[in-house]
Amino acid sequence: MIKNIQQRYHHGDLRTSLIKATVEMINKQGVEAITMRSLSNWVGVSRTAAYRHFSNKVDLLTATATEGFKQFSLALRVARLDYSEDELGRFRLMGQAYVQFAIEHSAYYGLMFSDASIQKTDAFDEASSAAFTELVDILVTLQEANKIKTEDPKMQANFVWSLMHGFSSLLINGKLQHIDDLSKEMTYLDQKIMASLVE
Amino acid sequence: MIKNIQQRYHHGDLRTSLIKATVEMINKQGVEAITMRSLSNWVGVSRTAAYRHFSNKVDLLTATATEGFKQFSLALRVARLDYSEDELGRFRLMGQAYVQFAIEHSAYYGLMFSDASIQKTDAFDEASSAAFTELVDILVTLQEANKIKTEDPKMQANFVWSLMHGFSSLLINGKLQHIDDLSKEMTYLDQKIMASLVE
DNA sequence: TAAAAAAGTAGACATCGTCAACATCGAGGA
DNA sequence: TCCTCGATGTTGACGATGTCTACTTTTTTA
């Protein structure tokens, strides 16, 4: 007779489940509320089971942030491959996708850019710079097609990235005042970026 | 005979000392390393003495962040009152002062914008929005003097603030790649902001 | 100057991260 | 088929931490 899933000794895919549980718990209660015990309990496993998959709590959180960056890069890439738009339109879609990801996955986003709860690893750096590369790439392409100014693309990327990250994180933390119409605010930013990059 | 300061039963100005110690410890070891016990020990006081001045750890960190915002506002205001420059020049000085504060007081800055370690209070919100007001104010003044475009100053402020905050926090966390010349990078941003705001 | 308020201390306890030792399971070679 | 071994999960234990309670010492005030 096959045992009930909840009662099996071996969980099956504990590593993935723990990361999912971490994201859910951050969304509901914030990072500070995360404990190895409550996490294990939530997943239905004993206190120290997580240590078979992560060397410690920081390692688990870092892995979660790394996973976040992967999904983030994916979201940006999806926007970049929307061929119903021209290249410049796709670039603007990426901007929308950026903010949308930050809002919809604020737990991930906060963790990804929190220096406190995380300790950088090679995997983390790789996932994190992949997202940045996504941005530099399209800027280079746009320059080659003469759609935007010819400037150091890394500087352009730092500019756009700073603006997007600043806006998203201030928005998430409720530090931007008097925003009744988000899309209006984003349109404003879009105009500023376009004016800054287009000749 | 007057007792040695270190041996006095009453510390004298424990509240202030604790906040200072918090800043120092964050600078040296990061927020995670902060414990009530090590903090008290550092200041030369017993474990629970801090609880006479702060209701708990979060309260202490929030008070520290609030103090950070006060000094931050002050730094912005000092730049704004540099009358060797005209109004537009002072606005640009504020931008430099912003990034400079973030770099020189990265412990403060990280804490001020960390939603994890802090819990908003009235005093915190007040100090935090004072800094924002500093920015809106000068934008209004610049508009009235016809130095920049006439637009919703709050939107302009959100734009500038997002850019400054994004750049500063990415810079602090080492997420901006290939920055060998910081002043060159800041000049680039300055040009973008000017082009965006000036008619 | 006496009494109360303010500031600091020590004991105690629940919770947390995590190490060590032990238990159970699944896969593959004898 | 059985046996063994590596992977995975469990329980016990311990030191560190936040913070409550009760007590002590100093300062303020009436």
Coordinates of C-alpha atoms (C1' of nucleotides) in Angstrom, one line a residue:
Chain A
M1 CA 0.0 0.0 0.0
I2 CA 1.3 3.4 -1.0
K3 CA 1.7 5.7 1.9
N4 CA 0.1 9.1 2.1
I5 CA 2.4 11.8 0.8
Q6 CA 2.4 13.7 4.0
Q7 CA 3.6 10.7 5.9
R8 CA 6.4 9.6 3.7
Y9 CA 9.8 9.6 5.3
H10 CA 11.4 11.1 2.2
H11 CA 9.8 14.2 1.0
G12 CA 10.7 14.0 -2.7
D13 CA 11.6 17.5 -3.6
L14 CA 12.5 19.2 -0.4
R15 CA 14.9 21.7 -1.8
T16 CA 12.4 23.2 -4.2
S17 CA 9.6 23.1 -1.6
L18 CA 11.8 24.9 0.9
I19 CA 12.5 27.7 -1.5
K20 CA 8.8 28.0 -2.4
A21 CA 7.9 28.1 1.3
T22 CA 10.5 30.8 1.9
V23 CA 9.0 33.0 -0.8
E24 CA 5.5 32.5 0.6
M25 CA 6.5 33.2 4.1
I26 CA 8.4 36.3 3.2
N27 CA 5.3 37.5 1.3
K28 CA 3.1 36.9 4.2
Q29 CA 5.3 37.8 7.2
G30 CA 8.5 39.4 6.0
V31 CA 12.1 38.1 6.1
E32 CA 12.6 38.6 9.8
A33 CA 9.8 36.1 10.4
I34 CA 11.6 33.3 8.6
T35 CA 13.0 30.6 10.9
M36 CA 14.4 27.2 9.9
R37 CA 11.9 25.6 12.3
S38 CA 8.8 27.3 11.0
L39 CA 9.8 26.7 7.5
S40 CA 10.4 23.0 8.1
N41 CA 7.2 22.7 9.9
W42 CA 5.3 24.4 7.1
V43 CA 6.7 21.9 4.6
G44 CA 5.9 19.0 6.9
V45 CA 9.4 18.0 7.7
S46 CA 11.6 18.0 10.9
R47 CA 13.6 20.9 12.2
T48 CA 16.9 20.1 10.6
A49 CA 15.9 18.4 7.4
A50 CA 16.8 21.6 5.5
Y51 CA 20.4 21.1 6.4
R52 CA 20.6 18.2 3.9
H53 CA 20.1 20.7 1.1
F54 CA 21.4 24.0 2.4
S55 CA 24.5 24.5 4.6
N56 CA 22.7 27.1 6.7
K57 CA 20.0 29.7 6.8
V58 CA 21.9 32.3 4.8
D59 CA 22.6 29.7 2.2
L60 CA 18.9 29.0 1.9
L61 CA 18.0 32.7 1.6
T62 CA 20.8 33.2 -1.0
A63 CA 19.5 30.3 -3.0
T64 CA 16.0 31.7 -2.9
A65 CA 17.3 35.1 -4.1
T66 CA 19.2 33.4 -6.9
E67 CA 16.1 31.6 -8.0
G68 CA 14.4 35.1 -7.9
F69 CA 17.0 36.5 -10.2
K70 CA 16.5 33.6 -12.6
Q71 CA 12.8 34.3 -12.8
F72 CA 13.4 38.0 -13.1
S73 CA 15.8 37.5 -16.0
L74 CA 13.1 35.3 -17.6
A75 CA 10.5 38.0 -17.2
L76 CA 12.7 40.5 -18.9
R77 CA 13.6 38.2 -21.7
V78 CA 9.9 37.4 -22.3
A79 CA 9.2 41.1 -22.7
R80 CA 12.2 41.4 -25.0
L81 CA 10.9 38.6 -27.3
D82 CA 7.5 40.1 -27.8
Y83 CA 7.6 40.5 -31.6
S84 CA 4.4 42.4 -31.8
E85 CA 6.5 45.4 -31.0
D86 CA 9.6 46.9 -32.7
E87 CA 12.9 46.9 -30.9
L88 CA 12.3 50.1 -29.2
G89 CA 8.9 49.0 -28.1
R90 CA 10.3 45.8 -26.7
F91 CA 12.8 47.9 -24.7
R92 CA 9.9 49.8 -23.2
L93 CA 8.1 46.6 -22.5
M94 CA 11.1 45.5 -20.5
G95 CA 10.7 48.6 -18.3
Q96 CA 7.1 47.7 -17.6
A97 CA 8.1 44.1 -17.0
Y98 CA 10.7 45.2 -14.5
V99 CA 8.3 47.2 -12.3
Q100 CA 5.6 44.6 -12.7
F101 CA 7.9 41.9 -11.4
A102 CA 9.0 44.0 -8.5
I103 CA 5.4 44.6 -7.5
E104 CA 4.1 41.1 -8.1
H105 CA 7.1 39.4 -6.5
S106 CA 8.0 41.9 -3.9
A107 CA 9.3 39.2 -1.6
Y108 CA 11.7 38.0 -4.2
Y109 CA 12.7 41.5 -5.2
G110 CA 13.4 42.6 -1.6
L111 CA 15.5 39.6 -0.9
M112 CA 17.4 39.8 -4.2
F113 CA 18.6 43.3 -3.4
S114 CA 19.0 42.9 0.4
D115 CA 22.6 42.8 1.4
A116 CA 21.7 41.9 4.9
S117 CA 20.1 38.5 4.7
I118 CA 22.2 37.2 1.8
Q119 CA 25.8 36.2 1.2
K120 CA 27.0 36.4 -2.4
T121 CA 27.9 33.1 -4.2
D122 CA 29.1 32.4 -7.7
A123 CA 25.7 31.2 -8.6
F124 CA 24.1 34.3 -7.2
D125 CA 26.4 36.7 -9.0
E126 CA 25.9 34.8 -12.2
A127 CA 22.1 35.0 -12.0
S128 CA 22.2 38.6 -11.0
S129 CA 24.5 39.7 -13.8
A130 CA 22.5 37.8 -16.3
A131 CA 19.6 40.2 -15.7
F132 CA 21.9 43.2 -16.1
T133 CA 23.3 41.7 -19.3
E134 CA 19.8 41.4 -20.7
L135 CA 19.6 45.2 -20.4
V136 CA 23.0 46.0 -21.8
D137 CA 22.4 43.7 -24.8
I138 CA 19.2 45.4 -25.9
L139 CA 20.9 48.8 -25.5
V140 CA 23.7 47.7 -27.8
T141 CA 21.3 46.4 -30.3
L142 CA 19.3 49.7 -30.2
Q143 CA 22.5 51.7 -30.8
E144 CA 23.5 49.5 -33.7
A145 CA 20.1 50.1 -35.3
N146 CA 20.5 53.8 -34.7
K147 CA 17.4 53.9 -32.6
I148 CA 19.1 55.6 -29.6
K149 CA 22.1 57.8 -28.9
T150 CA 25.6 56.3 -29.4
E151 CA 27.0 56.4 -25.8
D152 CA 28.8 53.9 -23.6
P153 CA 26.0 51.3 -23.3
K154 CA 27.1 50.4 -19.8
M155 CA 26.5 54.0 -18.6
Q156 CA 23.2 53.9 -20.3
A157 CA 22.4 50.7 -18.6
N158 CA 23.5 52.0 -15.2
F159 CA 21.2 55.0 -15.7
V160 CA 18.2 52.9 -16.7
W161 CA 18.8 50.3 -14.1
S162 CA 19.2 52.8 -11.3
L163 CA 16.0 54.5 -12.3
M164 CA 14.0 51.3 -12.5
H165 CA 15.5 49.9 -9.3
G166 CA 15.0 53.1 -7.4
F167 CA 11.5 53.5 -8.5
S168 CA 10.6 49.9 -7.8
S169 CA 12.1 49.6 -4.4
L170 CA 10.8 53.0 -3.2
L171 CA 7.4 52.0 -4.5
I172 CA 7.4 48.6 -2.7
N173 CA 8.5 50.3 0.5
G174 CA 5.8 52.9 0.2
K175 CA 8.4 55.7 0.2
L176 CA 7.0 57.4 -3.0
Q177 CA 4.3 59.8 -2.0
H178 CA 1.1 60.7 -3.7
I179 CA 0.9 58.0 -6.3
D180 CA -2.8 57.6 -7.1
D181 CA -2.2 56.5 -10.7
L182 CA 0.7 54.2 -11.2
S183 CA 0.4 53.9 -14.9
K184 CA 0.5 57.7 -15.2
E185 CA 3.7 57.7 -13.1
M186 CA 5.2 55.0 -15.2
T187 CA 4.3 56.8 -18.5
Y188 CA 6.1 59.9 -17.1
L189 CA 9.2 57.8 -16.4
D190 CA 9.0 56.2 -19.8
Q191 CA 9.0 59.6 -21.5
K192 CA 12.0 60.7 -19.5
I193 CA 14.0 57.6 -20.4
M194 CA 13.1 57.9 -24.0
A195 CA 14.0 61.6 -24.1
S196 CA 17.3 60.8 -22.4
L197 CA 18.3 58.0 -24.8
V198 CA 16.8 59.0 -28.1
E199 CA 18.7 61.6 -30.2
Chain B
M1 CA 35.9 61.6 44.8
I2 CA 34.4 61.5 41.3
K3 CA 34.2 58.0 39.9
N4 CA 35.7 57.0 36.6
I5 CA 33.2 57.4 33.8
Q6 CA 33.4 53.7 33.0
Q7 CA 32.5 52.7 36.5
R8 CA 29.5 55.0 37.1
Y9 CA 26.2 53.3 37.7
H10 CA 24.4 55.7 35.5
H11 CA 25.8 56.1 32.1
G12 CA 24.8 59.6 31.4
D13 CA 23.6 59.6 27.8
L14 CA 22.9 55.9 27.1
R15 CA 20.3 56.5 24.4
T16 CA 22.7 58.5 22.2
S17 CA 25.6 56.2 22.9
L18 CA 23.5 53.2 21.8
I19 CA 22.5 54.8 18.5
K20 CA 26.2 55.7 17.9
A21 CA 27.3 52.2 18.7
T22 CA 24.6 50.7 16.4
V23 CA 25.9 52.8 13.5
E24 CA 29.5 51.8 14.2
M25 CA 28.7 48.2 14.5
I26 CA 26.6 48.1 11.3
N27 CA 29.5 49.8 9.5
K28 CA 32.0 47.2 10.8
Q29 CA 29.9 44.0 10.8
G30 CA 26.6 44.6 9.1
V31 CA 23.1 44.7 10.6
E32 CA 22.8 41.0 11.1
A33 CA 25.7 41.1 13.6
I34 CA 23.9 43.5 15.9
T35 CA 22.8 42.0 19.1
M36 CA 21.4 43.8 22.2
R37 CA 24.0 42.1 24.3
S38 CA 27.1 43.0 22.2
L39 CA 25.8 46.5 21.8
S40 CA 25.4 46.9 25.6
N41 CA 28.7 45.3 26.2
W42 CA 30.4 47.7 23.7
V43 CA 28.9 50.7 25.5
G44 CA 29.9 49.3 28.9
V45 CA 26.5 48.6 30.3
S46 CA 24.6 45.5 31.2
R47 CA 22.5 43.4 28.8
T48 CA 19.1 44.9 29.5
A49 CA 20.0 48.5 30.1
A50 CA 19.0 49.4 26.6
Y51 CA 15.4 48.5 27.4
R52 CA 15.1 51.7 29.6
H53 CA 15.4 53.7 26.4
F54 CA 14.0 51.5 23.6
S55 CA 11.1 49.1 23.9
N56 CA 12.9 46.5 21.9
K57 CA 15.5 45.9 19.2
V58 CA 13.4 47.0 16.3
D59 CA 12.6 50.2 18.2
L60 CA 16.4 50.8 18.6
L61 CA 17.1 50.2 14.9
T62 CA 14.1 52.4 13.9
A63 CA 15.4 55.2 16.1
T64 CA 18.8 54.8 14.5
A65 CA 17.3 55.0 11.0
T66 CA 15.3 58.1 12.1
E67 CA 18.5 59.8 13.3
G68 CA 20.0 58.8 9.9
F69 CA 17.2 60.6 8.0
K70 CA 17.7 63.7 10.1
Q71 CA 21.4 63.9 9.3
F72 CA 20.5 63.1 5.7
S73 CA 18.1 66.0 5.5
L74 CA 20.7 68.2 7.0
A75 CA 23.3 67.2 4.4
L76 CA 20.8 68.0 1.6
R77 CA 19.9 71.3 3.2
V78 CA 23.5 72.3 3.6
A79 CA 24.0 71.7 -0.1
R80 CA 20.9 73.8 -0.8
L81 CA 22.2 76.7 1.1
D82 CA 25.5 77.0 -0.7
Y83 CA 25.1 80.5 -2.0
S84 CA 28.3 80.3 -4.1
E85 CA 26.1 78.7 -6.7
D86 CA 22.8 79.8 -8.3
E87 CA 19.6 77.9 -7.7
L88 CA 20.1 75.4 -10.4
G89 CA 23.7 74.8 -9.2
R90 CA 22.5 74.2 -5.7
F91 CA 20.1 71.7 -7.0
R92 CA 22.9 69.8 -8.6
L93 CA 25.0 70.1 -5.5
M94 CA 22.1 68.3 -3.7
G95 CA 22.5 65.4 -6.0
Q96 CA 26.1 65.1 -5.2
A97 CA 25.4 65.5 -1.5
Y98 CA 22.8 62.7 -1.8
V99 CA 25.3 60.1 -3.3
Q100 CA 28.1 61.3 -1.0
F101 CA 26.0 60.7 2.1
A102 CA 25.0 57.3 0.9
I103 CA 28.6 56.4 0.4
E104 CA 30.0 57.9 3.5
H105 CA 27.2 56.7 5.7
S106 CA 26.3 53.4 4.0
A107 CA 25.3 51.9 7.3
Y108 CA 22.8 54.6 8.0
Y109 CA 21.6 54.6 4.4
G110 CA 21.1 50.8 4.2
L111 CA 19.1 50.9 7.4
M112 CA 17.1 53.9 6.4
F113 CA 15.7 52.1 3.4
S114 CA 15.6 48.6 4.8
D115 CA 12.0 47.4 5.4
A116 CA 13.2 44.3 7.1
S117 CA 15.0 45.6 10.3
I118 CA 12.7 48.5 10.9
Q119 CA 9.1 49.3 11.8
K120 CA 7.8 52.6 10.8
T121 CA 6.8 55.1 13.5
D122 CA 5.4 58.6 13.3
A123 CA 8.9 60.0 14.1
F124 CA 10.4 57.9 11.4
D125 CA 7.9 58.9 8.7
E126 CA 8.3 62.5 9.7
A127 CA 12.1 62.5 9.4
S128 CA 11.9 60.5 6.1
S129 CA 9.4 62.8 4.4
A130 CA 11.3 65.8 5.5
A131 CA 14.1 64.8 3.2
F132 CA 11.7 64.2 0.4
T133 CA 10.2 67.7 1.0
E134 CA 13.6 69.2 0.7
L135 CA 13.7 67.9 -2.9
V136 CA 10.1 68.9 -3.8
D137 CA 10.7 72.4 -2.4
I138 CA 13.7 73.2 -4.6
L139 CA 11.9 71.8 -7.7
V140 CA 9.0 74.1 -7.0
T141 CA 11.4 77.1 -6.6
L142 CA 13.2 76.2 -9.8
Q143 CA 9.9 76.0 -11.7
E144 CA 8.8 79.4 -10.3
A145 CA 12.0 80.9 -11.5
N146 CA 11.5 79.3 -14.9
K147 CA 14.7 77.4 -14.6
I148 CA 13.1 74.0 -15.3
K149 CA 10.0 72.7 -17.1
T150 CA 6.7 73.3 -15.6
E151 CA 5.4 69.8 -14.6
D152 CA 3.9 68.2 -11.6
P153 CA 6.8 68.8 -9.1
K154 CA 5.9 65.6 -7.3
M155 CA 6.4 63.6 -10.4
Q156 CA 9.7 65.3 -11.0
A157 CA 10.7 64.6 -7.5
N158 CA 9.8 61.0 -7.8
F159 CA 11.9 60.7 -10.9
V160 CA 14.9 62.4 -9.4
W161 CA 14.6 60.5 -6.1
S162 CA 14.2 57.2 -7.8
L163 CA 17.3 57.8 -9.9
M164 CA 19.4 58.9 -6.9
H165 CA 18.2 56.2 -4.6
G166 CA 18.6 53.5 -7.2
F167 CA 22.1 54.6 -8.1
S168 CA 23.2 55.0 -4.5
S169 CA 21.9 51.7 -3.3
L170 CA 23.1 49.7 -6.3
L171 CA 26.5 51.4 -5.9
I172 CA 26.7 50.6 -2.2
N173 CA 25.8 47.0 -2.8
G174 CA 28.3 46.6 -5.6
K175 CA 25.6 45.8 -8.2
L176 CA 26.7 48.4 -10.7
Q177 CA 29.3 46.9 -12.9
H178 CA 32.4 48.5 -14.4
I179 CA 32.5 51.7 -12.5
D180 CA 36.2 52.8 -12.5
D181 CA 35.5 56.5 -12.5
L182 CA 32.7 57.5 -10.1
S183 CA 32.7 61.2 -10.9
K184 CA 32.4 60.4 -14.6
E185 CA 29.4 58.3 -13.9
M186 CA 27.9 61.0 -11.8
T187 CA 28.5 63.6 -14.4
Y188 CA 26.6 61.4 -16.9
L189 CA 23.7 61.1 -14.5
D190 CA 23.7 64.9 -13.9
Q191 CA 23.5 65.5 -17.6
K192 CA 20.6 63.2 -18.0
I193 CA 18.7 64.8 -15.1
M194 CA 19.4 68.3 -16.4
A195 CA 18.3 67.3 -19.9
S196 CA 15.1 65.8 -18.5
L197 CA 14.1 68.8 -16.4
V198 CA 15.3 71.8 -18.4
E199 CA 13.2 72.9 -21.3
Chain C
dT1 C1' 15.1 65.6 53.5
dA2 C1' 11.9 62.0 52.2
dA3 C1' 9.8 59.8 48.6
dA4 C1' 9.1 58.8 43.9
dA5 C1' 10.8 58.5 39.4
dA6 C1' 14.5 57.3 36.4
dA7 C1' 18.3 54.4 35.1
dG8 C1' 20.8 50.2 35.5
dT9 C1' 21.5 45.1 37.0
dA10 C1' 20.9 40.0 37.4
dG11 C1' 18.0 35.9 36.9
dA12 C1' 15.1 33.3 34.1
dC13 C1' 13.0 31.4 30.0
dA14 C1' 11.3 30.5 25.4
dT15 C1' 13.1 30.4 20.8
dC16 C1' 16.5 30.1 17.4
dG17 C1' 20.5 28.1 14.5
dT18 C1' 23.0 24.3 14.0
dC19 C1' 26.2 20.2 15.3
dA20 C1' 26.4 15.1 16.2
dA21 C1' 24.5 10.7 16.3
dC22 C1' 21.0 7.7 14.8
dA23 C1' 17.1 6.0 11.5
dT24 C1' 15.0 5.1 7.1
dC25 C1' 14.7 4.8 2.3
dG26 C1' 15.9 3.9 -2.7
dA27 C1' 19.1 2.2 -6.2
dG28 C1' 22.3 -0.8 -8.0
dG29 C1' 25.8 -4.7 -7.8
dA30 C1' 26.6 -9.5 -5.7
Chain D
dT1 C1' 16.8 -11.7 -4.6
dC2 C1' 19.3 -9.7 -1.0
dC3 C1' 22.7 -6.6 0.7
dT4 C1' 24.9 -2.6 1.1
dC5 C1' 25.7 2.2 0.7
dG6 C1' 24.7 6.9 -0.1
dA7 C1' 21.1 10.1 0.2
dT8 C1' 17.7 11.9 3.0
dG9 C1' 15.2 12.7 7.3
dT10 C1' 14.8 12.6 12.7
dT11 C1' 15.9 13.4 17.6
dG12 C1' 18.8 15.2 21.3
dA13 C1' 21.7 18.7 22.8
dC14 C1' 23.9 23.2 23.4
dG15 C1' 25.2 28.0 23.2
dA16 C1' 23.4 32.5 21.8
dT17 C1' 19.7 35.7 21.7
dG18 C1' 15.6 38.8 22.9
dT19 C1' 13.2 40.2 26.5
dC20 C1' 10.1 39.7 30.9
dT21 C1' 10.3 40.3 36.1
dA22 C1' 12.1 41.6 40.2
dC23 C1' 15.6 44.0 42.5
dT24 C1' 19.3 48.0 43.2
dT25 C1' 21.2 52.5 42.8
dT26 C1' 21.0 57.2 41.6
dT27 C1' 18.7 61.6 40.6
dT28 C1' 14.9 64.6 40.9
dT29 C1' 11.4 66.8 43.1
dA30 C1' 7.9 68.2 46.4

